[in-house]
Coordinates of C-alpha atoms in Angstrom, one line a residue:
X9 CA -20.0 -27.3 -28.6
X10 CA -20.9 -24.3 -26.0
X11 CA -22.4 -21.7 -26.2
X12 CA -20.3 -18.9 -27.6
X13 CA -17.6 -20.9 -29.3
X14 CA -16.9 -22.3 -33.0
X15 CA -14.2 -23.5 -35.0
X16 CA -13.3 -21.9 -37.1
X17 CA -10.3 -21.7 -40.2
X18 CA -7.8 -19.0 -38.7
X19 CA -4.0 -17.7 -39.9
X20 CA -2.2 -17.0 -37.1
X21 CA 1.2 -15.2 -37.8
X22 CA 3.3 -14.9 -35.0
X23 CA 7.0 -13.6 -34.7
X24 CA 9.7 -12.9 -32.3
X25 CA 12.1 -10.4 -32.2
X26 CA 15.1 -10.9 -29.9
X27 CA 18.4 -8.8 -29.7
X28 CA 17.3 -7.2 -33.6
X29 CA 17.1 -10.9 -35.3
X30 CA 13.2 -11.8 -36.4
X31 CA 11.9 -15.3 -36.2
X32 CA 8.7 -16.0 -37.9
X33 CA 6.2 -18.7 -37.0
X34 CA 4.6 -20.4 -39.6
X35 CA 0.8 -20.2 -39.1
X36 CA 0.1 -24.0 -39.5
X37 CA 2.4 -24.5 -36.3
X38 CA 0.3 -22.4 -34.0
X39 CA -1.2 -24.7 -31.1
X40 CA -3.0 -21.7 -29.0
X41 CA -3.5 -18.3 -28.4
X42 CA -5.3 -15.9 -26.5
X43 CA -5.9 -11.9 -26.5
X44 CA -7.2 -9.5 -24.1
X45 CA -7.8 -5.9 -25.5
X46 CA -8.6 -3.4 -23.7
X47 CA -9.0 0.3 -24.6
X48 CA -5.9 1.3 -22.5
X49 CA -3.3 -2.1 -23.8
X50 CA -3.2 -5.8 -24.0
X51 CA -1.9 -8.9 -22.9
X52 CA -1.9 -12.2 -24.4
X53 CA -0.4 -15.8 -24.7
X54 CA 0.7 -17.6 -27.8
X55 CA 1.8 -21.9 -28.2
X56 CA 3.8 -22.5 -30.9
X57 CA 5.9 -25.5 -32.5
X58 CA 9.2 -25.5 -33.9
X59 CA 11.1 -28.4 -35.0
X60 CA 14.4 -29.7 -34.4
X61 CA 14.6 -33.0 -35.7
X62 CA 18.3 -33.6 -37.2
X63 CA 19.1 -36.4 -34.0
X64 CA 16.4 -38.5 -35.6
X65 CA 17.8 -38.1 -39.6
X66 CA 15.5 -34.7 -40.2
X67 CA 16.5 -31.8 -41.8
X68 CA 14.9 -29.2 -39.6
X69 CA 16.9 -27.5 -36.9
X70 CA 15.5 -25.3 -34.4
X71 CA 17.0 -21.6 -34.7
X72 CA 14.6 -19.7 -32.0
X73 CA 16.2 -22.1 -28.8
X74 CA 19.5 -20.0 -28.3
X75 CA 17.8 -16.5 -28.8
X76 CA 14.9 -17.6 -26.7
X77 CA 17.3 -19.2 -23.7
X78 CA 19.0 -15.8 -23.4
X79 CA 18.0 -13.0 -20.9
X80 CA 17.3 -10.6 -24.2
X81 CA 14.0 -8.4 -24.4
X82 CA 11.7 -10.0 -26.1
X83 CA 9.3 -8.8 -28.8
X84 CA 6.3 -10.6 -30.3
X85 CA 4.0 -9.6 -32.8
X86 CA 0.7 -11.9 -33.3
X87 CA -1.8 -11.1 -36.0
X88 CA -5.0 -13.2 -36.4
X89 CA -7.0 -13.2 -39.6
X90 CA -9.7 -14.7 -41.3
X91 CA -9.6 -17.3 -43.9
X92 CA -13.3 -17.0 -45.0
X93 CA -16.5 -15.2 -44.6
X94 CA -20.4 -16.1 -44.6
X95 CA -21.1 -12.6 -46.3
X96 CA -22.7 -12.6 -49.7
X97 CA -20.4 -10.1 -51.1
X98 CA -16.9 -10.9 -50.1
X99 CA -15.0 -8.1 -48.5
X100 CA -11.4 -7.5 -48.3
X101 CA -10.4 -9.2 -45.1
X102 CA -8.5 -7.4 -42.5
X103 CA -6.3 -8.8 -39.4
X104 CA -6.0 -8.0 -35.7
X105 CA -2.7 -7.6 -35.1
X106 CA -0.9 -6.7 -31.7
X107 CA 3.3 -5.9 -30.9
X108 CA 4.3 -6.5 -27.6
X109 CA 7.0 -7.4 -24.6
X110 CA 7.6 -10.8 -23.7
X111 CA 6.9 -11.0 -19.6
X112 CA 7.4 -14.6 -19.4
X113 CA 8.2 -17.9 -21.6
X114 CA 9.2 -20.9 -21.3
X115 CA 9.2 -24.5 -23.5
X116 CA 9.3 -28.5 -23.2
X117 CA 11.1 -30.6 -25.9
X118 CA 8.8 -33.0 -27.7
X119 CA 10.6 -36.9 -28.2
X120 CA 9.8 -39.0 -31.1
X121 CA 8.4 -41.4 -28.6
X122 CA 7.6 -41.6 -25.0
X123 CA 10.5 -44.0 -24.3
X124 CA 14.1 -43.2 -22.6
X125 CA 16.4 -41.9 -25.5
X126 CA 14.1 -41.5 -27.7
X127 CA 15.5 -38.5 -30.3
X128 CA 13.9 -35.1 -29.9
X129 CA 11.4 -33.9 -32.7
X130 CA 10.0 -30.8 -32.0
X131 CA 10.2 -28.0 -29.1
X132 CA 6.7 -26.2 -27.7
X133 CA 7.1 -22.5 -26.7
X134 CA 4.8 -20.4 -25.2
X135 CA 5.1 -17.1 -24.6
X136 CA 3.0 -14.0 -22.1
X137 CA 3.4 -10.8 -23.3
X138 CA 2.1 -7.5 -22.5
X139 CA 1.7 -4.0 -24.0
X140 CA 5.1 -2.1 -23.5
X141 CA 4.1 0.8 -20.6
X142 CA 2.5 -1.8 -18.8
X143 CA 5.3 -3.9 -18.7
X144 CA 8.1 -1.9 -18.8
X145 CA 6.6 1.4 -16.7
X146 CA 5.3 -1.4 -14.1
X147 CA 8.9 -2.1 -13.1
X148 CA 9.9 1.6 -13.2
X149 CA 10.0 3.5 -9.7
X150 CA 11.7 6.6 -10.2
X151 CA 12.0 9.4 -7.3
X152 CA 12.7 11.9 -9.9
X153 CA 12.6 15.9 -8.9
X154 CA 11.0 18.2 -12.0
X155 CA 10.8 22.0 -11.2
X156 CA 8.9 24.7 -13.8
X157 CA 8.8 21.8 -16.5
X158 CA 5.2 20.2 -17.7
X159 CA 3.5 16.7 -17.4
X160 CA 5.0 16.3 -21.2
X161 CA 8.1 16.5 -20.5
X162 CA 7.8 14.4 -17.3
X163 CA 6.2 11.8 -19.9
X164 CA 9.0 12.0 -22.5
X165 CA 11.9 11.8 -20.3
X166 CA 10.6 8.0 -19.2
X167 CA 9.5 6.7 -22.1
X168 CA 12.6 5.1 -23.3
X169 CA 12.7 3.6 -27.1
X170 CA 9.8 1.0 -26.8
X171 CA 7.0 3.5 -25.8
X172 CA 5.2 6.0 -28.1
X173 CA 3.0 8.4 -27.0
X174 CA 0.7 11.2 -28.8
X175 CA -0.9 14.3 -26.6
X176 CA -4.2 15.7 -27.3
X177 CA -4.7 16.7 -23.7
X178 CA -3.6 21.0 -23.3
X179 CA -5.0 21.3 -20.2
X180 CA -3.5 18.4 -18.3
X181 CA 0.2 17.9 -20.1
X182 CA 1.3 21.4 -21.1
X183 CA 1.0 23.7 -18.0
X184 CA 4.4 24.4 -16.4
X185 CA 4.3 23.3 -13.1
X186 CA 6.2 25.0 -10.3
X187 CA 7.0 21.4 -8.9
X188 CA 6.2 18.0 -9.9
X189 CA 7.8 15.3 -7.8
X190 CA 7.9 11.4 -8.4
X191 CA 8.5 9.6 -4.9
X192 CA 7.7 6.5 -6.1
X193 CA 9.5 3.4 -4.3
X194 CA 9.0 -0.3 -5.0
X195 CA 8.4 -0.7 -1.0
X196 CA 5.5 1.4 -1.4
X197 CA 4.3 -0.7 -3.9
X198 CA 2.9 2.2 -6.9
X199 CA 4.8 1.9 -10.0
X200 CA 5.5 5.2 -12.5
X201 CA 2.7 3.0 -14.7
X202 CA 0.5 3.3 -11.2
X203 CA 1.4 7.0 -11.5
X204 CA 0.5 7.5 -15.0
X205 CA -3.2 6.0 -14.7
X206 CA -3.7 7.9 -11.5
X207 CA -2.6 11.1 -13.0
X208 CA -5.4 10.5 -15.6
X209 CA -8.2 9.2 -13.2
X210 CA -8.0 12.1 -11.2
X211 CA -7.6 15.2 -13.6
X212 CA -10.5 13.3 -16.1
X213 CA -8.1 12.8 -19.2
X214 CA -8.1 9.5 -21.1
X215 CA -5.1 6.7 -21.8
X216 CA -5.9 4.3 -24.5
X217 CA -4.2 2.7 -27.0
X218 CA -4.0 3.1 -30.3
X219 CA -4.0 -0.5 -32.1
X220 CA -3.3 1.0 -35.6
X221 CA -0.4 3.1 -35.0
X222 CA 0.7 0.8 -31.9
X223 CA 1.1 3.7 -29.5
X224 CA -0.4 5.4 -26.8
X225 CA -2.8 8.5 -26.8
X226 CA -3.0 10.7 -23.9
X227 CA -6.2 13.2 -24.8
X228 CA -9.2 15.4 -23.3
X229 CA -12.0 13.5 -24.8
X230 CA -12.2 9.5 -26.7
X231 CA -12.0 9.9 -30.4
X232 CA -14.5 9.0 -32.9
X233 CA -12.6 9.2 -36.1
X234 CA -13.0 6.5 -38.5
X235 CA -15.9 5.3 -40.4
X236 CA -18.0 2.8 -38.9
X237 CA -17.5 -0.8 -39.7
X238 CA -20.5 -2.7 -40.4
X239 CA -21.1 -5.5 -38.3
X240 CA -22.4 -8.4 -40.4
X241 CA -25.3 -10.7 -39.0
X242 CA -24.1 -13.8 -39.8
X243 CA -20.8 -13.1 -38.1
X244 CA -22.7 -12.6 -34.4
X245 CA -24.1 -15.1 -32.5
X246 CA -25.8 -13.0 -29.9
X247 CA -26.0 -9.5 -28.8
X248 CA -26.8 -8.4 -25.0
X249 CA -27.0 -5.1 -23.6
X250 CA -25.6 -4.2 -19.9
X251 CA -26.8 -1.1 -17.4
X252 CA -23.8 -0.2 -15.5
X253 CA -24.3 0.8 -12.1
X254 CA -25.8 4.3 -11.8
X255 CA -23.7 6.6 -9.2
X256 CA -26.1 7.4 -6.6
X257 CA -23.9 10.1 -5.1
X258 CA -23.8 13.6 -5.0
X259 CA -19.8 15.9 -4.4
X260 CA -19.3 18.4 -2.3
X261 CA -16.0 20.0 -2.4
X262 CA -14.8 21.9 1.6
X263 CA -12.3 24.0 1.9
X264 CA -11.4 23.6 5.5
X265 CA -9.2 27.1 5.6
X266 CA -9.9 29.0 8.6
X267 CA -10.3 32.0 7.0
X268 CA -13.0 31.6 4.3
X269 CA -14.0 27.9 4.7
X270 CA -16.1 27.2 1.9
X271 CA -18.7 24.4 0.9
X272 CA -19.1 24.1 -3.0
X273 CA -22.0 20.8 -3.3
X274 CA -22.1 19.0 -7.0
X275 CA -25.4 17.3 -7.6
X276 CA -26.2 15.2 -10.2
X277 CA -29.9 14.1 -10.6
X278 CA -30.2 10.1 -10.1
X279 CA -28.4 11.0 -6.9
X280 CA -30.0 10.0 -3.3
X281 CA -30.6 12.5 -1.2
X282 CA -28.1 12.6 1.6
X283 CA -25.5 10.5 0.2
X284 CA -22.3 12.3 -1.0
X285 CA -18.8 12.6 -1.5
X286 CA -16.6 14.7 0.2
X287 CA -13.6 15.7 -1.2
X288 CA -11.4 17.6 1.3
X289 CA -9.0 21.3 0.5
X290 CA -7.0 23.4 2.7
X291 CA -5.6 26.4 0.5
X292 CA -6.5 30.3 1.1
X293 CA -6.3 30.5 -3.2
X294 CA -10.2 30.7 -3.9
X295 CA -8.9 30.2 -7.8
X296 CA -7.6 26.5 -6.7
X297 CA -11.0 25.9 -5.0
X298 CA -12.8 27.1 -8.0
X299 CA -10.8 24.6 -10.6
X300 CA -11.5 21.9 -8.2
X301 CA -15.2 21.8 -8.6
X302 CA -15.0 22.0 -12.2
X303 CA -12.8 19.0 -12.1
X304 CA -15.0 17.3 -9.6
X305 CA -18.1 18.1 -11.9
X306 CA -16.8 16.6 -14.9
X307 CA -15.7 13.4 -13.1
X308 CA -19.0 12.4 -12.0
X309 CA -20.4 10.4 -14.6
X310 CA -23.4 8.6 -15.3
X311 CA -22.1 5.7 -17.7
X312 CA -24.8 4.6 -20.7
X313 CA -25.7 1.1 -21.6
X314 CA -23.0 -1.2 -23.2
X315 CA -23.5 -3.7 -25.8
X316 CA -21.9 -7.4 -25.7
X317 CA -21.4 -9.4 -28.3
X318 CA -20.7 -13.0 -28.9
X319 CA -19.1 -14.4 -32.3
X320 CA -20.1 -17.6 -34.3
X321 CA -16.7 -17.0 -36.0
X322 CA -14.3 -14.4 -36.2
X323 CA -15.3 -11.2 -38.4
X324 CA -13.9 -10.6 -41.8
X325 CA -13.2 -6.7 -40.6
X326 CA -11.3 -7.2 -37.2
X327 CA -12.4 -5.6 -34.3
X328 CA -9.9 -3.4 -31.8
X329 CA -10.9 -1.4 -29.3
X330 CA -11.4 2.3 -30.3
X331 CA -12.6 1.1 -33.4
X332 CA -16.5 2.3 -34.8
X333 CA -18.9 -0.3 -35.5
X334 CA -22.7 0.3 -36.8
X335 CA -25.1 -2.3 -35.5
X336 CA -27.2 -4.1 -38.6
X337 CA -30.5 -2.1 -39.8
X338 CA -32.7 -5.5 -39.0
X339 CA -35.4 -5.2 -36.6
X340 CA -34.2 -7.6 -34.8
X341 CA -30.6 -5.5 -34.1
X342 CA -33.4 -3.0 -33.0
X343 CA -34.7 -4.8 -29.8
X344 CA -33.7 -4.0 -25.7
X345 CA -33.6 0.1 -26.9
X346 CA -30.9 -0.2 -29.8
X347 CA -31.3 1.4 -32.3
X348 CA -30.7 -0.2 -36.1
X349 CA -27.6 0.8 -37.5
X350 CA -26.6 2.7 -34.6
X351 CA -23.1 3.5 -33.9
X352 CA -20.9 2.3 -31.5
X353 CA -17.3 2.1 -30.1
X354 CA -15.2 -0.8 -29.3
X355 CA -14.3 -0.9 -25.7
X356 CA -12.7 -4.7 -25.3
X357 CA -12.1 -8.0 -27.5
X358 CA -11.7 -11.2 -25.6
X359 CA -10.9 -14.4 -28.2
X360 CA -8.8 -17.2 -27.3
X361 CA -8.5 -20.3 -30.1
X362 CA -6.9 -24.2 -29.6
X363 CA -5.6 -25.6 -32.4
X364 CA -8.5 -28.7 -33.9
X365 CA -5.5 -31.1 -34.3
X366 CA -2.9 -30.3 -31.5
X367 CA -0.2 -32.8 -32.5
X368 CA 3.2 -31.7 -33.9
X369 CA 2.9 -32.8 -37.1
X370 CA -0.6 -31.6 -37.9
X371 CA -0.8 -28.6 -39.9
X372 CA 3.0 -28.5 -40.0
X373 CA 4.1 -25.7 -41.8
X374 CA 0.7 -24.8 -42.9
X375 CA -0.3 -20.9 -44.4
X376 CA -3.2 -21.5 -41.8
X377 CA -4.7 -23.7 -39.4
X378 CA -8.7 -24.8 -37.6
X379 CA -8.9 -23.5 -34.3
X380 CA -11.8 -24.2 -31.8
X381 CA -12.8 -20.4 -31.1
X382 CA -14.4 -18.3 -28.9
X383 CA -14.3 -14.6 -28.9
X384 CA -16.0 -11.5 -27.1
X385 CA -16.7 -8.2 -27.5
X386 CA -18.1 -5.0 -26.1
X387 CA -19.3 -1.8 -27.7
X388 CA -20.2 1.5 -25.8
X389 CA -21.7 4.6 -27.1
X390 CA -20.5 7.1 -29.2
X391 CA -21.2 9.6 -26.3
X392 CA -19.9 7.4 -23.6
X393 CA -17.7 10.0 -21.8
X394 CA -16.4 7.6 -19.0
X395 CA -12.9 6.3 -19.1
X396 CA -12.1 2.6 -18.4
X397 CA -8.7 2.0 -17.1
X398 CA -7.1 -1.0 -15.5
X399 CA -7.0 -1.3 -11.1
X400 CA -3.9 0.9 -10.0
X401 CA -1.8 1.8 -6.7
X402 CA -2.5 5.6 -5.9
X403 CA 1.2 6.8 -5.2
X404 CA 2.0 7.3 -1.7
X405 CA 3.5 10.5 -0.7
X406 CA 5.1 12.5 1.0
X407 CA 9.0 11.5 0.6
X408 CA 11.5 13.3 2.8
X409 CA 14.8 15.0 1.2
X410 CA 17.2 17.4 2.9
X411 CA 17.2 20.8 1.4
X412 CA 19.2 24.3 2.1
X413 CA 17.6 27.8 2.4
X414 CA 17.9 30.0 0.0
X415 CA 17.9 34.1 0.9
X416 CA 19.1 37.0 -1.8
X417 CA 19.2 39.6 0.6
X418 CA 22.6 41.0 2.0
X419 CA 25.8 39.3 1.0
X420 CA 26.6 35.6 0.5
X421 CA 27.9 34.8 4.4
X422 CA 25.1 36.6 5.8
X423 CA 22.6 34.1 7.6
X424 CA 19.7 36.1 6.2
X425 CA 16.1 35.2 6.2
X426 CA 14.0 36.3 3.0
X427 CA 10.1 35.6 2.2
X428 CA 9.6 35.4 -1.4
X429 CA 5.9 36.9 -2.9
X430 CA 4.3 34.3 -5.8
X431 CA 3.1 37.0 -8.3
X432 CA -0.1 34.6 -9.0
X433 CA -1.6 33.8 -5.9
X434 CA 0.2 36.7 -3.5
X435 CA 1.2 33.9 -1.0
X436 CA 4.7 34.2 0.8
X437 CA 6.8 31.3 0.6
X438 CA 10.3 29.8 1.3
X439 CA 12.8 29.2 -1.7
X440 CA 14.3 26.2 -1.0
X441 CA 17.4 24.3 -3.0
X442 CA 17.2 20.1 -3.5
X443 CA 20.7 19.3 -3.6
X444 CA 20.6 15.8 -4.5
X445 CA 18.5 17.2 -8.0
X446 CA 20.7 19.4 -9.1
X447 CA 20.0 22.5 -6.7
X448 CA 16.5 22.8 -8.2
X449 CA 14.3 25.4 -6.4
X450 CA 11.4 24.8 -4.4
X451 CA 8.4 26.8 -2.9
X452 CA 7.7 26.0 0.9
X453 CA 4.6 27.8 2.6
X454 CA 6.3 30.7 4.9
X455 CA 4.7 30.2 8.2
X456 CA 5.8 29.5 12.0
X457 CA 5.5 26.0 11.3
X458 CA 5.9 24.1 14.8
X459 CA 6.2 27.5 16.6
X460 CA 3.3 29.6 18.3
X461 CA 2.9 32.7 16.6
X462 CA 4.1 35.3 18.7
X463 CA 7.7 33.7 17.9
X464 CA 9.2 35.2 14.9
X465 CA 12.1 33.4 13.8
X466 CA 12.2 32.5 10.0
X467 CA 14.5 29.9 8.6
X468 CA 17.5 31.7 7.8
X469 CA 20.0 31.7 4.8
X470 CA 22.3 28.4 4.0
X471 CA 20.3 26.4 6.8
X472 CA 19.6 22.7 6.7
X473 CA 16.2 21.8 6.6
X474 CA 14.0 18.1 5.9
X475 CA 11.6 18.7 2.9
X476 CA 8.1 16.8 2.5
X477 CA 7.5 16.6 -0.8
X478 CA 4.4 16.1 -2.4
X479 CA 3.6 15.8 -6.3
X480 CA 2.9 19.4 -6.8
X481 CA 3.4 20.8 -2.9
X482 CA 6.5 21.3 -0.4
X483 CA 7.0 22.0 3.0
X484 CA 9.3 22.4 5.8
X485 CA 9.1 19.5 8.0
X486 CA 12.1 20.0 10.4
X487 CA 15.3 22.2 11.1
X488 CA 18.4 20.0 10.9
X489 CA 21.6 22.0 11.6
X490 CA 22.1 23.9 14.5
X491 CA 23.5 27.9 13.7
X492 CA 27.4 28.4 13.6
X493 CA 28.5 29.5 17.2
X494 CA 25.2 28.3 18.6
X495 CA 26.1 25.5 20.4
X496 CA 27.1 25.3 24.1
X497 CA 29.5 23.2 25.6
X498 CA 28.1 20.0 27.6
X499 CA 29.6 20.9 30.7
X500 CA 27.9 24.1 31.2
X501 CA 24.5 22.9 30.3
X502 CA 23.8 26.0 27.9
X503 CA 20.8 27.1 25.6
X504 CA 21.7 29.7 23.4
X505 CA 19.3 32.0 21.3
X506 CA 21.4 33.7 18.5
X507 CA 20.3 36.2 15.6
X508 CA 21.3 38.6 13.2
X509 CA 23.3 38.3 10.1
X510 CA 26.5 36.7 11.1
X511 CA 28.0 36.1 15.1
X512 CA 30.0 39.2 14.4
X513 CA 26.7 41.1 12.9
X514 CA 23.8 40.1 15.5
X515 CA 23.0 40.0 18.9
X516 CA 23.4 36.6 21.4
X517 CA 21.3 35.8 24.9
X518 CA 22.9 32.9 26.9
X519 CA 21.8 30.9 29.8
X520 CA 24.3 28.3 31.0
X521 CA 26.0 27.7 34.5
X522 CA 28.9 28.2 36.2
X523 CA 30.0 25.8 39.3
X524 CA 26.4 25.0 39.5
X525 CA 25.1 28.8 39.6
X526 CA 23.3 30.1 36.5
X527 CA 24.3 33.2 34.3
X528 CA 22.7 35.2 32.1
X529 CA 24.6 36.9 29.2
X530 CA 22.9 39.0 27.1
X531 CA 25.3 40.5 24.3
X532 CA 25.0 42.6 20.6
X533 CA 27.9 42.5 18.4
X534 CA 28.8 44.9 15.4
X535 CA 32.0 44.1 14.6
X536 CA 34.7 45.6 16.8
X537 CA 31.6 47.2 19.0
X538 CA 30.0 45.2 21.9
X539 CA 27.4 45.7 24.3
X540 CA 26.8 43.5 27.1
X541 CA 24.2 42.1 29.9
X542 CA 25.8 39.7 32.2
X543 CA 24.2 38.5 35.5
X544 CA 26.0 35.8 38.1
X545 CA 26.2 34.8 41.6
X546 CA 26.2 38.5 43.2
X547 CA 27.1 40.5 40.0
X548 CA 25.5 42.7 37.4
X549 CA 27.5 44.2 34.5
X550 CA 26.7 46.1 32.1
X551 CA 29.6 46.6 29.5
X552 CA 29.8 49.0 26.5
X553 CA 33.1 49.1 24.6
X554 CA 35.3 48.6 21.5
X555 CA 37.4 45.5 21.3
X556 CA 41.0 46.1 20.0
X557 CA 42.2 45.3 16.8

């Protein structure tokens, strides 16, 4: 036998829920399983036998095949416990038990012999499954406009009914948000489960999963509630410890305004001198500089030692991740710089069993089954502050929408331009309506955008414009539309530069050409009341007068 695995006496209680109708496994019929836990979710694998043995004069039909042939979501919960312990005084044994989605199944039908014909016994399943958000959200890519509504309620809105989340996290899931903007498309590959671990990498909150409630925890800080279980000596095989790498890296956060640039380091002491990270800002809002580097300093982390364990059979308490375990008062528990009966938190459980007697028959029916066993675990401190999350696809923006101008002053028809003050930071801005979400409001930075500055010519009221969006930021990438009574006719090869209000309200300059000589026409219009430029092929008028009625 290797190193690291046992067999052991295990009941394994596995059922599956498709379209609200339960099927239970019985524990004896269990042929393998296998469990991954991680702090953040799961995934898994589980064999199992039914039988279906009326074509050879049984009395056992199969009533999973149907259910499990259909297209239905699929839901399996698998629970592993222990039959016996090695500890003199006998505790009450617990199980390890996980509920999850179905990602993929399939099955082969078992004959009563190997030849042509022979009648069918028994059918083997098998079954993947994963933790809910990571299946479900991994196949979710919406492009989803929020405006002046919080992380929360971006979060509750795609749940759904199979995902449960609690929030312990005030600082990045309750502040209103002027904009928050999901462009996420499958093409560009990040998923709103992409999304959600990015979200929490970058703003330092922590995702995990909570095994005992069977939902997900979105908080500032890992939890150490619980009391401790004690890990028993004759339950652990061997104990290593592991020195994650060290960052060797110092920040520095630049604000690469021209006005005010700013340099802001972060240093950390096992850093080498000269080697940083840069992270790169362009706002004139010192406050957004300032909550950067307090972000920044709380994400560089120097992560302590870990502890791996290695099991000579599985524990009578079960182990999840998130769970507190004391380490044995033993001197030899004290060795490599632990500390006996020092505290620790579960970060992963690995364990994977084959059933001792594979065959159909064995074990048929049985309340529990021998499994040769292997299983894995890792403990970090109490103090550990770093966050371990699965690999992820940052989400790729920005995504390009068609928006319309929005100006209060004068009255509706007037093609007014209007620069709206933010009370908080005292930067100017655009208001800008999404019509394809519902006419929500956006902020765009007022600016010349592609012109030179000495050209004043803001986007004006009711105009069509292409919006960049960003998560949390908007701007104007393009004018769309040209102005009503701004266009020229082909033939006379025109340009036209109009303002004011209205064509009746405003005041026109045209350059176009007549039999192949140019004319200038320089006119202002109030109404009934003109005044007029005009210069042509050996004419100058100037005209002031009051059209008729």
């Amino acid at each position: 036998m290797t190193p690291g695995t046992f067999n052991d006496r295990l009941t394994v209680s596995v059922t599956l829920t498709t379209a609200g109708t339960p099927h239970a496994i019985p524990p004896g019929d269990v042929k393998s399983f296998a469990l991954e836990l991680r702090s953040w979710g799961f995934e898994g694998q589980v064999e199992f036998d039914v039988a279906d043995n009326t074509s050879a004069g049984g009395l056992e039909t199969d009533p999973l095949k149907s259910a499990f042939l259909a297209q239905d979501l699929m839901e399996v919960q698998l629970e592993v416990k222990a039959v016996h312990t090695d500890a003199a005084t006998q505790p009450a044994l617990t199980s390890l038990k996980v509920k999850g989605l179905v990602s993929e199944r399939s099955l082969v039908e078992i004959p009563a012999a190997p030849a042509p014909g022979a009648p069918l016994l028994h059918r083997r399943y098998q079954v993947r499954f994963l933790d809910p958000a990571r299946l479900l959200w991994s196949q979710h890519f919406p492009s989803v406009l929020y405006t002046h509504k919080t992380m929360k309620n971006v979060l509750d809105a795609h749940k759904g009914s199979h995902i449960t989340f609690t929030y312990d996290w005030s600082a990045g899931l309750d502040t209103s948000c002027p904009q928050l903007f999901l462009g996420l498309r499958p093409e560009h590959g990040a998923s709103f489960y992409d999304f959600l671990l990015w979200y929490v990498d970058t703003r330092d909150g922590v995702f995990a999963y909570d095994y005992a409630a069977a939902q997900y925890t979105l908080t500032t800080a890992k939890s150490s509630a619980g009391t401790p279980v004690d890990l028993l000596p004759l339950e652990v095989e061997s104990l290593g410890i592991r020195f994650p790498e060290v960052p060797r890296h110092d920040v520095t956060v630049l604000n690469a305004v021209a006005q005010g640039p700013a340099t802001r380091p972060i240093t950390q002491e096992r850093a080498v001198t000269g080697i940083r990270q840069d992270v790169l800002l362009r706002t004139p809002i010192t406050n957004q500089v300032d909550a950067r580097v307090s972000l920044e300093t709380a994400r560089l982390k120097v992560r302590s030692k870990e502890v791996d364990l290695t099991w000579r059979r599985f524990p009578a308490k079960a182990l999840v991740p998130g769970m507190q375990v004391k380490l044995p008062t033993a001197q030899a528990w004290a060795a490599a710089g632990l500390t006996g009966g020092q505290t620790f938190r579960v970060r992963s459980v690995a364990l994977r069993g084959n059933a001792l007697a594979s065959s159909p028959d064995a074990e048929h029916l049985a309340k529990n089954a021998g499994f040769h066993f292997s299983m894995h675990t890792v403990l970090e401190t109490q103090a550990e502050t770093w966050v371990e999350l699965p690999a992820y696809l940052a989400p790729d923006w920005p995504t390009y929408v068609e928006g319309i101008i929005v100006s209060e002053v004068g009255e509706q028809t007037h093609e007014t331009w209007q620069a709206y003050t933010d009370s908080a930071t005292s930067q100017d801005g655009y208001k800008v309506k999404i019509p394809l979400w519902d006419n929500q409001v956006v902020t765009l930075p007022f600016n010349p955008n592609l012109l030179p500055g000495h050209f004043y010519f803001p986007a004006y009221k009711g105009e069509r414009v292409l919006v960049g969006l960003d998560f949390q930021q908007a701007w104007l990438k393009r004018f769309l539309d040209w102005r009503a009574t701004a266009r020229m006719p082909a033939d006379g090869q025109g340009t036209h530069l109009l303002v004011g209000k209205t064509p009746e309200n405003g005041t026109s300059m045209k350059h176009s050409y007549a039999e192949g000589k140019p004319v200038f026409l320089l006119q202002r219009t109030n109404a009934k009341d003109t005044a007029r430029i005009e210069i042509k092929e050996g004419t100058l008028v100037i005209q002031v007068k009051e059209e008729p009625a």
